[in-house]
XYZ file of C-alpha atoms in Angstrom:
565
model
C 0.000 0.000 0.000
C 2.798 2.380 0.985
C 4.681 1.521 -2.190
C 1.605 2.229 -4.329
C 1.050 5.573 -2.586
C 4.694 6.508 -3.136
C 4.415 5.718 -6.843
C 1.198 7.748 -7.159
C 2.754 10.686 -5.293
C 5.798 10.569 -7.542
C 3.634 10.554 -10.679
C 1.563 13.452 -9.320
C 4.682 15.485 -8.570
C 6.026 14.767 -12.036
C 2.716 15.796 -13.626
C 2.629 18.997 -11.570
C 6.149 19.856 -12.651
C 5.172 19.283 -16.290
C 2.187 21.619 -15.992
C 3.206 24.112 -13.276
C 4.226 27.683 -14.154
C 7.928 27.991 -14.923
C 10.391 30.557 -13.649
C 13.560 30.316 -15.697
C 16.788 30.915 -13.855
C 20.311 31.774 -14.976
C 23.344 32.002 -12.707
C 26.165 34.025 -14.273
C 28.474 34.032 -11.259
C 30.767 31.537 -13.032
C 30.366 33.099 -16.445
C 29.254 31.425 -19.675
C 30.888 29.037 -22.105
C 30.951 30.520 -25.599
C 30.816 27.268 -27.567
C 30.515 23.502 -27.230
C 33.389 21.501 -25.703
C 36.082 20.871 -28.283
C 37.459 17.792 -26.536
C 36.728 15.464 -23.584
C 38.876 17.491 -21.183
C 37.032 20.681 -22.042
C 33.718 18.853 -21.644
C 34.648 17.880 -18.083
C 35.938 21.342 -17.162
C 32.816 23.121 -18.430
C 30.130 20.536 -17.719
C 28.441 22.689 -15.044
C 28.871 26.006 -16.814
C 25.915 27.204 -18.947
C 26.540 27.587 -22.667
C 25.652 30.758 -24.525
C 23.889 28.909 -27.354
C 21.655 27.040 -24.863
C 20.733 30.274 -23.102
C 19.901 32.051 -26.357
C 17.843 29.181 -27.786
C 16.113 28.632 -24.444
C 15.024 32.261 -24.127
C 13.893 32.309 -27.747
C 11.696 29.250 -27.213
C 10.418 30.538 -23.860
C 8.932 33.635 -25.528
C 6.313 31.361 -27.064
C 5.825 28.972 -24.116
C 2.755 29.876 -22.050
C 4.141 27.988 -19.048
C 7.099 30.357 -18.714
C 6.134 33.317 -16.532
C 9.414 34.925 -15.531
C 13.174 35.010 -15.835
C 15.523 35.672 -12.942
C 19.250 36.095 -13.490
C 21.957 36.345 -10.878
C 24.740 38.582 -12.130
C 28.030 38.038 -10.352
C 31.559 39.303 -10.413
C 32.930 36.874 -13.006
C 33.514 39.171 -15.972
C 31.783 38.521 -19.272
C 33.001 40.001 -22.540
C 31.158 43.085 -23.738
C 29.858 41.437 -26.916
C 28.568 38.450 -24.932
C 26.826 40.856 -22.548
C 25.209 42.616 -25.508
C 24.098 39.255 -26.889
C 22.472 38.416 -23.545
C 20.876 41.874 -23.334
C 19.350 41.391 -26.766
C 17.879 38.012 -25.765
C 16.536 39.408 -22.482
C 15.020 42.418 -24.244
C 13.131 40.157 -26.680
C 11.969 37.950 -23.813
C 10.856 41.012 -21.835
C 8.908 42.295 -24.859
C 6.851 39.073 -24.840
C 5.238 40.249 -21.593
C 7.170 38.050 -19.166
C 8.696 39.359 -15.970
C 12.465 39.776 -16.080
C 14.482 40.260 -12.897
C 18.192 40.858 -12.430
C 19.660 40.236 -8.999
C 23.153 41.032 -7.832
C 24.838 40.714 -4.479
C 26.897 43.595 -5.805
C 27.651 45.165 -9.165
C 31.275 45.788 -8.342
C 32.403 45.458 -4.716
C 34.448 48.638 -4.407
C 35.480 48.033 -8.000
C 34.465 48.293 -11.652
C 30.888 47.252 -12.247
C 29.897 49.148 -15.388
C 29.530 46.126 -17.683
C 27.710 43.884 -15.139
C 25.296 46.726 -14.396
C 24.873 47.387 -18.129
C 23.644 43.801 -18.440
C 21.303 44.214 -15.452
C 19.736 47.346 -16.930
C 18.062 45.270 -19.674
C 15.740 43.689 -17.066
C 12.380 45.053 -15.959
C 13.411 44.944 -12.303
C 16.886 45.265 -10.811
C 17.489 44.165 -7.213
C 20.637 44.642 -5.188
C 21.651 43.095 -1.889
C 21.567 45.806 0.834
C 25.328 45.523 1.368
C 26.082 45.795 -2.354
C 27.196 48.660 -4.558
C 26.816 49.762 -8.174
C 30.248 50.398 -9.659
C 28.990 52.433 -12.608
C 32.170 54.394 -13.319
C 32.616 54.315 -17.100
C 35.137 52.627 -19.391
C 38.873 52.439 -18.731
C 41.290 50.881 -21.227
C 44.579 50.420 -19.417
C 47.891 49.595 -21.085
C 51.091 48.659 -19.272
C 54.502 49.177 -20.845
C 57.548 47.028 -20.134
C 60.215 48.889 -22.095
C 61.867 50.327 -18.993
C 61.913 46.986 -17.205
C 63.317 45.231 -20.277
C 66.069 47.835 -20.611
C 67.095 47.218 -16.996
C 67.411 43.551 -17.864
C 69.357 44.307 -21.068
C 66.575 42.833 -23.184
C 65.933 44.491 -26.522
C 62.808 43.939 -28.559
C 63.030 44.308 -32.316
C 59.759 44.477 -34.206
C 58.408 45.599 -37.527
C 54.720 46.433 -37.918
C 52.208 47.544 -40.537
C 51.095 50.224 -39.747
C 50.946 52.920 -37.041
C 47.817 51.522 -35.338
C 49.275 48.013 -35.032
C 50.145 48.566 -31.395
C 50.334 45.036 -29.954
C 54.133 45.262 -29.597
C 54.046 48.715 -27.957
C 53.970 46.982 -24.582
C 57.592 46.006 -25.180
C 58.877 48.845 -27.366
C 57.328 51.971 -25.807
C 56.991 53.530 -22.359
C 53.743 55.366 -23.167
C 50.956 55.415 -25.736
C 51.896 56.742 -29.128
C 49.558 59.304 -30.712
C 48.009 56.603 -32.922
C 47.673 54.247 -29.958
C 45.935 56.919 -27.880
C 43.657 57.902 -30.766
C 42.570 54.306 -31.384
C 42.000 53.476 -27.706
C 40.252 56.790 -27.141
C 37.695 56.047 -29.844
C 37.202 52.482 -28.566
C 36.401 53.749 -25.065
C 34.137 56.482 -26.450
C 32.214 54.074 -28.689
C 31.762 51.511 -25.918
C 30.505 54.094 -23.438
C 28.065 55.498 -26.007
C 26.377 52.106 -26.274
C 26.501 51.453 -22.535
C 24.829 54.799 -21.781
C 22.201 54.285 -24.481
C 21.417 50.789 -23.205
C 21.086 51.858 -19.584
C 18.941 54.846 -20.546
C 16.570 52.666 -22.561
C 16.374 49.860 -20.023
C 15.878 52.113 -16.987
C 13.767 54.691 -18.852
C 16.175 57.502 -18.048
C 17.400 60.391 -20.148
C 20.780 59.558 -21.771
C 22.197 62.846 -20.529
C 21.175 61.906 -17.007
C 22.866 58.498 -17.325
C 26.062 60.171 -18.542
C 25.988 62.390 -15.449
C 25.500 59.332 -13.250
C 28.538 57.678 -14.794
C 30.664 60.633 -13.682
C 29.194 60.440 -10.159
C 29.728 56.704 -9.647
C 30.330 54.378 -7.916
C 27.140 54.281 -5.850
C 26.321 52.851 -2.457
C 23.169 50.726 -2.633
C 20.768 53.352 -1.237
C 22.229 55.977 -3.583
C 21.663 53.648 -6.551
C 17.985 53.310 -5.591
C 17.597 57.083 -5.307
C 19.249 57.549 -8.725
C 16.826 55.118 -10.381
C 19.532 52.585 -11.199
C 18.116 49.940 -8.850
C 14.488 49.218 -7.961
C 14.954 47.836 -4.479
C 17.509 46.577 -1.985
C 16.708 42.974 -1.126
C 18.303 39.668 -0.213
C 18.075 36.612 -2.426
C 15.222 34.976 -0.511
C 13.141 38.152 -0.767
C 13.773 38.461 -4.493
C 12.917 34.833 -5.219
C 9.792 34.912 -3.053
C 8.570 37.980 -4.943
C 9.213 36.421 -8.348
C 7.554 33.117 -7.425
C 4.536 34.973 -6.073
C 4.226 36.911 -9.309
C 4.557 33.702 -11.368
C 1.711 31.950 -9.554
C 1.161 29.169 -7.080
C 3.418 26.116 -7.361
C 5.774 27.903 -9.744
C 8.722 25.722 -10.597
C 12.332 26.954 -10.976
C 14.424 25.648 -13.842
C 17.765 26.702 -15.262
C 17.516 28.130 -18.773
C 20.155 25.766 -20.157
C 18.325 22.711 -18.804
C 15.061 24.029 -20.218
C 16.733 24.426 -23.639
C 18.337 20.975 -23.598
C 15.073 19.360 -22.510
C 13.287 20.946 -25.440
C 16.016 19.746 -27.811
C 15.730 16.161 -26.532
C 11.946 16.167 -26.931
C 12.166 17.531 -30.461
C 14.768 15.049 -31.794
C 15.079 16.396 -35.359
C 15.465 14.084 -38.316
C 19.224 13.499 -38.770
C 18.814 13.762 -42.531
C 16.768 16.975 -42.425
C 18.149 20.055 -44.168
C 19.988 22.108 -41.569
C 22.415 24.903 -40.771
C 25.944 23.945 -39.704
C 27.377 25.896 -36.765
C 31.173 25.923 -36.567
C 32.991 27.520 -33.638
C 36.444 29.061 -34.049
C 37.771 30.164 -30.667
C 41.181 31.255 -29.391
C 44.561 32.017 -30.896
C 44.867 30.903 -34.522
C 47.671 28.418 -35.235
C 48.733 25.821 -37.732
C 47.700 22.233 -37.098
C 44.973 20.898 -34.853
C 43.034 22.829 -32.244
C 44.078 22.088 -28.681
C 44.135 23.297 -25.126
C 46.535 23.819 -22.239
C 46.410 22.309 -18.747
C 46.809 25.892 -17.509
C 43.520 26.995 -19.085
C 43.193 29.929 -21.447
C 40.386 28.596 -23.631
C 42.425 26.619 -26.141
C 43.363 27.479 -29.706
C 41.869 27.538 -33.196
C 43.866 25.101 -35.300
C 43.711 25.618 -39.062
C 43.535 21.862 -39.755
C 40.612 21.394 -37.353
C 38.560 24.383 -38.512
C 39.301 23.793 -42.196
C 38.207 20.151 -41.908
C 34.962 21.226 -40.237
C 34.209 23.774 -42.964
C 35.078 21.248 -45.708
C 32.822 18.634 -44.174
C 29.932 21.104 -43.914
C 30.478 22.180 -47.519
C 30.280 18.583 -48.756
C 27.337 17.526 -46.613
C 24.239 17.635 -48.848
C 21.989 18.123 -45.817
C 23.842 21.296 -44.768
C 22.308 24.205 -46.659
C 24.155 27.085 -44.957
C 27.092 27.592 -42.603
C 27.366 29.898 -39.600
C 30.976 30.431 -38.544
C 31.218 31.784 -34.996
C 34.571 33.569 -34.600
C 36.022 34.663 -31.262
C 39.744 35.195 -31.753
C 42.407 37.910 -31.368
C 44.422 36.435 -34.236
C 47.623 34.455 -34.518
C 49.404 32.814 -37.451
C 49.022 34.493 -40.848
C 49.450 31.234 -42.748
C 46.895 29.429 -40.575
C 44.438 32.311 -40.998
C 44.912 32.176 -44.767
C 44.234 28.424 -44.753
C 40.869 28.933 -43.047
C 40.081 31.926 -45.306
C 40.459 29.695 -48.363
C 37.917 27.175 -47.035
C 35.430 29.988 -46.402
C 35.904 31.232 -49.976
C 35.322 27.756 -51.421
C 32.258 27.154 -49.258
C 30.713 30.492 -50.131
C 30.649 29.419 -53.783
C 28.179 26.602 -53.064
C 26.204 27.672 -49.980
C 25.746 30.771 -47.808
C 28.378 31.476 -45.154
C 27.451 33.825 -42.315
C 30.019 34.925 -39.726
C 28.909 35.733 -36.192
C 31.584 37.589 -34.255
C 31.995 37.155 -30.513
C 33.861 39.407 -28.095
C 36.830 39.783 -30.428
C 37.410 38.907 -34.077
C 40.439 41.004 -34.874
C 43.544 40.694 -37.022
C 43.725 36.971 -37.870
C 40.235 36.701 -36.391
C 39.062 39.214 -38.984
C 41.097 37.513 -41.711
C 39.187 34.221 -41.353
C 35.857 36.110 -41.345
C 36.219 38.645 -44.141
C 35.294 36.368 -47.060
C 31.849 35.460 -45.662
C 28.627 36.483 -47.410
C 27.561 38.427 -44.326
C 29.440 39.449 -41.182
C 27.390 40.099 -38.043
C 28.958 41.619 -34.918
C 27.798 43.107 -31.664
C 28.337 46.859 -31.188
C 31.028 46.077 -28.630
C 32.872 43.406 -30.628
C 36.538 44.306 -31.131
C 37.360 43.738 -34.782
C 39.488 44.956 -37.657
C 43.160 45.304 -36.678
C 44.012 44.700 -40.321
C 47.774 44.715 -40.086
C 50.790 42.627 -39.198
C 53.768 42.602 -36.868
C 56.800 40.397 -36.503
C 60.005 40.419 -34.533
C 61.931 38.878 -31.703
C 63.254 39.523 -28.236
C 67.052 39.960 -28.173
C 68.364 38.344 -24.986
C 72.092 38.629 -25.642
C 72.641 41.413 -23.096
C 70.716 39.583 -20.377
C 72.610 36.355 -21.024
C 75.945 38.153 -20.808
C 74.980 39.683 -17.462
C 74.000 36.227 -16.254
C 77.326 34.785 -17.411
C 75.825 32.874 -20.313
C 77.780 32.928 -23.535
C 76.631 31.891 -26.989
C 78.545 30.342 -29.824
C 77.173 28.912 -33.018
C 78.055 27.408 -36.361
C 76.040 28.514 -39.355
C 75.774 27.535 -42.985
C 73.845 30.232 -44.826
C 74.075 33.993 -44.521
C 70.807 34.282 -42.563
C 70.846 30.944 -40.744
C 70.986 32.649 -37.336
C 68.382 35.245 -38.271
C 65.902 34.180 -35.594
C 68.413 33.614 -32.823
C 67.519 35.540 -29.679
C 71.202 35.976 -28.893
C 71.724 38.842 -31.343
C 69.953 41.572 -33.295
C 68.807 41.433 -36.908
C 71.435 42.479 -39.429
C 70.624 45.033 -42.138
C 70.164 42.248 -44.672
C 67.915 40.330 -42.277
C 65.787 43.411 -41.679
C 65.312 43.596 -45.443
C 63.832 40.077 -45.351
C 61.644 40.910 -42.328
C 60.272 43.994 -44.071
C 59.654 42.025 -47.262
C 57.576 39.535 -45.236
C 55.630 42.260 -43.494
C 54.901 44.089 -46.757
C 53.813 40.874 -48.486
C 51.463 39.910 -45.647
C 49.980 43.379 -45.276
C 49.420 43.729 -49.036
C 47.754 40.314 -49.158
C 45.562 41.106 -46.138
C 44.421 44.474 -47.487
C 43.824 43.063 -50.964
C 41.602 40.304 -49.602
C 39.718 42.799 -47.428
C 39.067 44.933 -50.516
C 37.870 41.901 -52.469
C 35.721 40.403 -49.727
C 34.160 43.648 -48.543
C 33.762 45.205 -52.020
C 36.024 48.164 -51.269
C 38.704 49.867 -53.286
C 42.213 48.966 -52.226
C 42.803 52.565 -51.157
C 39.712 52.536 -48.919
C 40.664 49.155 -47.451
C 44.130 50.498 -46.584
C 42.598 53.586 -45.007
C 40.464 51.351 -42.726
C 43.348 48.983 -42.048
C 46.755 50.207 -40.846
C 46.372 47.917 -37.831
C 43.483 49.839 -36.289
C 40.981 48.107 -34.005
C 37.333 49.136 -34.303
C 34.246 48.398 -32.276
C 31.572 46.461 -34.138
C 29.430 49.584 -34.334
C 32.212 51.651 -35.916
C 33.208 48.759 -38.197
C 29.644 48.540 -39.499
C 29.633 52.237 -40.379
C 32.801 51.669 -42.389
C 31.732 48.535 -44.233
C 33.945 46.053 -42.388
C 30.838 44.535 -40.773
C 27.415 44.156 -42.422
C 24.974 43.982 -39.525
C 24.814 44.358 -35.756
C 23.464 41.385 -33.858
C 24.292 38.049 -32.323
C 24.358 34.341 -32.944
C 20.571 33.972 -33.170
C 20.508 36.708 -35.821
C 23.196 34.886 -37.790
C 21.326 31.584 -37.604
C 18.094 33.252 -38.684
C 19.795 34.913 -41.630
C 21.456 31.634 -42.637
C 18.074 29.894 -42.680
C 16.621 32.705 -44.765
C 19.499 32.729 -47.257
C 19.208 28.952 -47.638
C 15.419 29.005 -48.027
C 14.882 26.945 -44.858
C 12.049 27.170 -42.367
C 12.446 29.464 -39.355
C 12.779 26.426 -37.078
C 15.122 24.420 -39.306
C 17.618 22.514 -37.147
C 21.055 23.809 -36.290
C 23.837 21.291 -35.829
C 27.185 22.021 -34.265
C 29.581 20.711 -36.848
C 30.898 18.161 -37.226
C 28.688 15.941 -35.073
C 30.126 12.437 -34.763
C 28.778 9.312 -33.135
C 30.972 7.547 -30.522
C 32.158 4.926 -33.039
C 33.343 7.600 -35.462
C 35.219 9.299 -32.642
C 36.950 6.087 -31.627
C 38.036 4.871 -35.061
C 39.454 8.231 -36.130
C 39.502 9.795 -39.602
C 40.187 7.754 -42.729
C 41.780 10.767 -44.398
C 42.046 14.542 -44.154
C 38.746 14.676 -46.087
C 36.892 12.720 -43.369
C 34.725 14.808 -41.042
C 36.425 13.122 -38.079
C 39.530 15.129 -39.007
C 37.735 18.160 -37.572
C 37.973 16.844 -34.021
C 40.157 18.916 -31.727
C 43.210 17.262 -30.272
C 43.674 17.092 -26.515
C 47.082 18.719 -26.750
C 48.781 20.022 -23.640
C 49.813 23.329 -25.146
C 52.706 24.854 -23.313
C 51.713 28.508 -23.190
C 48.070 28.140 -22.182
C 46.634 31.499 -21.069
C 50.017 33.119 -21.822
C 49.845 32.265 -25.536
C 49.046 35.841 -26.548
C 51.957 37.276 -24.550
C 54.235 34.597 -25.987
C 53.182 35.588 -29.483
C 53.814 39.259 -28.786
C 57.313 38.345 -27.582
C 57.945 36.648 -30.899
C 57.719 33.143 -29.427
C 55.821 30.444 -31.360
C 52.450 29.434 -29.959
C 53.450 25.757 -29.948
C 55.697 26.152 -26.900
C 59.036 27.414 -25.636
C 61.185 24.649 -27.153
C 60.880 25.812 -30.737
C 62.841 28.642 -32.282
C 61.052 32.020 -32.366
C 60.241 33.725 -35.608
C 56.602 33.094 -36.486
C 54.923 36.085 -38.138
C 51.944 36.890 -35.949
C 48.772 38.818 -36.783
C 47.034 40.393 -33.762
């Protein structure tokens, strides 16, 4: 009897959960994962972290689900990139427009620290609650640059670099002790553009005059009570008070569910036909390098290997069920040759099916190179892009080694055999070769920008010169076609391919366990697009290593790779 009652109670609870009002929940205190796991290690490390694509698709579906009554998001101190924040704001704004309650809750928006971007995200919600002990660190945008030239000189380390052109400032950290005029001009416009969009977003979300918001920025940061008085926050409340209020508004027996779980549950129930026409979604994340994608045991998000990404694009191009490709790019650049390899696959794919690029937080230099041949480029206003230029050089450690009592001797066959040795400077003849490389790469980059973006070469050069633009400024100049996020890119891809609005999207390539185990038959096999679990030596320091002239593969190889950033 007791067993029967237990079974009935369990069934009743399950039925109630299937029919009860839903309050969707999202916890951002640990951040978001931009794309799917590239390898088993990444899958383990990110298994409890929500994925951006799940959040976006979940909120899109929830707009049309009568069970969903509200959304509550906890915004924490773990920083999110500006473009990702704008993508979330866009999704929340659409969800809010459907008539559902949206609530942002923060223990603090900057605990005696910068909180402009977290608060900018919160301002998209109908109600903003702050813990009584919290603050609102709305203080504006600061782009800080440190310079190591003085420290390097004390160590007798010289840094020799060539760059194209004056706005290509990645190496300034090592060659300057202050911002150059071009550096200051570029960074000044970036900060100005970002703040313009932050102020406009806060003004719209909080129904305040933009001029008033700009004044508030100059008065920040705010203690909690001051934030309420200024109209930035609706009420000071603890978590239990916020959740009780939201559940009460949603109705009796309201059930909490994480957005990502809601999205995955819907995907499982739908189970699309594996042979249905679809859109392929390919993620390119991290520093761009030759070979296979990989990751470091030290973290840092891994790398975008040209072999891996090219194989994925090739497989999508040859799959008759794939009618369009969305290439999600989030990369500060890297190897020129690797970037060119991926660019070629985009060009070939565009000839047979639409290719749409969706830019993440950054798609600059090599990250722009791999994107520029697409049919359409979509970026967020705060995406950092452009940086069409090149730099190359090396650190000269001869002076430091002499001070440390280390001497160098070598045998060479060939006039420039020791060209990339860190023990000495470039000779005049070697500088001629360096400059020939830089000119060739820059000319190729600018020429392909002109071709892909339908610009004259003169106009492409004017927009290039190594300058970084925000997505908003890049759109005004023709480097980006539209402002928006991943969902916009997927929608456009469906439209360009003549697919239904709900046509399936498949992260590509998708392999069954047997295909993963047996490995690729050739470089043409879609299994060749699997990332390698490579313990990359530099990890999160890969970008610094590249700027020092060190190869991204690790410290045991000779420096000298030409790097686009």
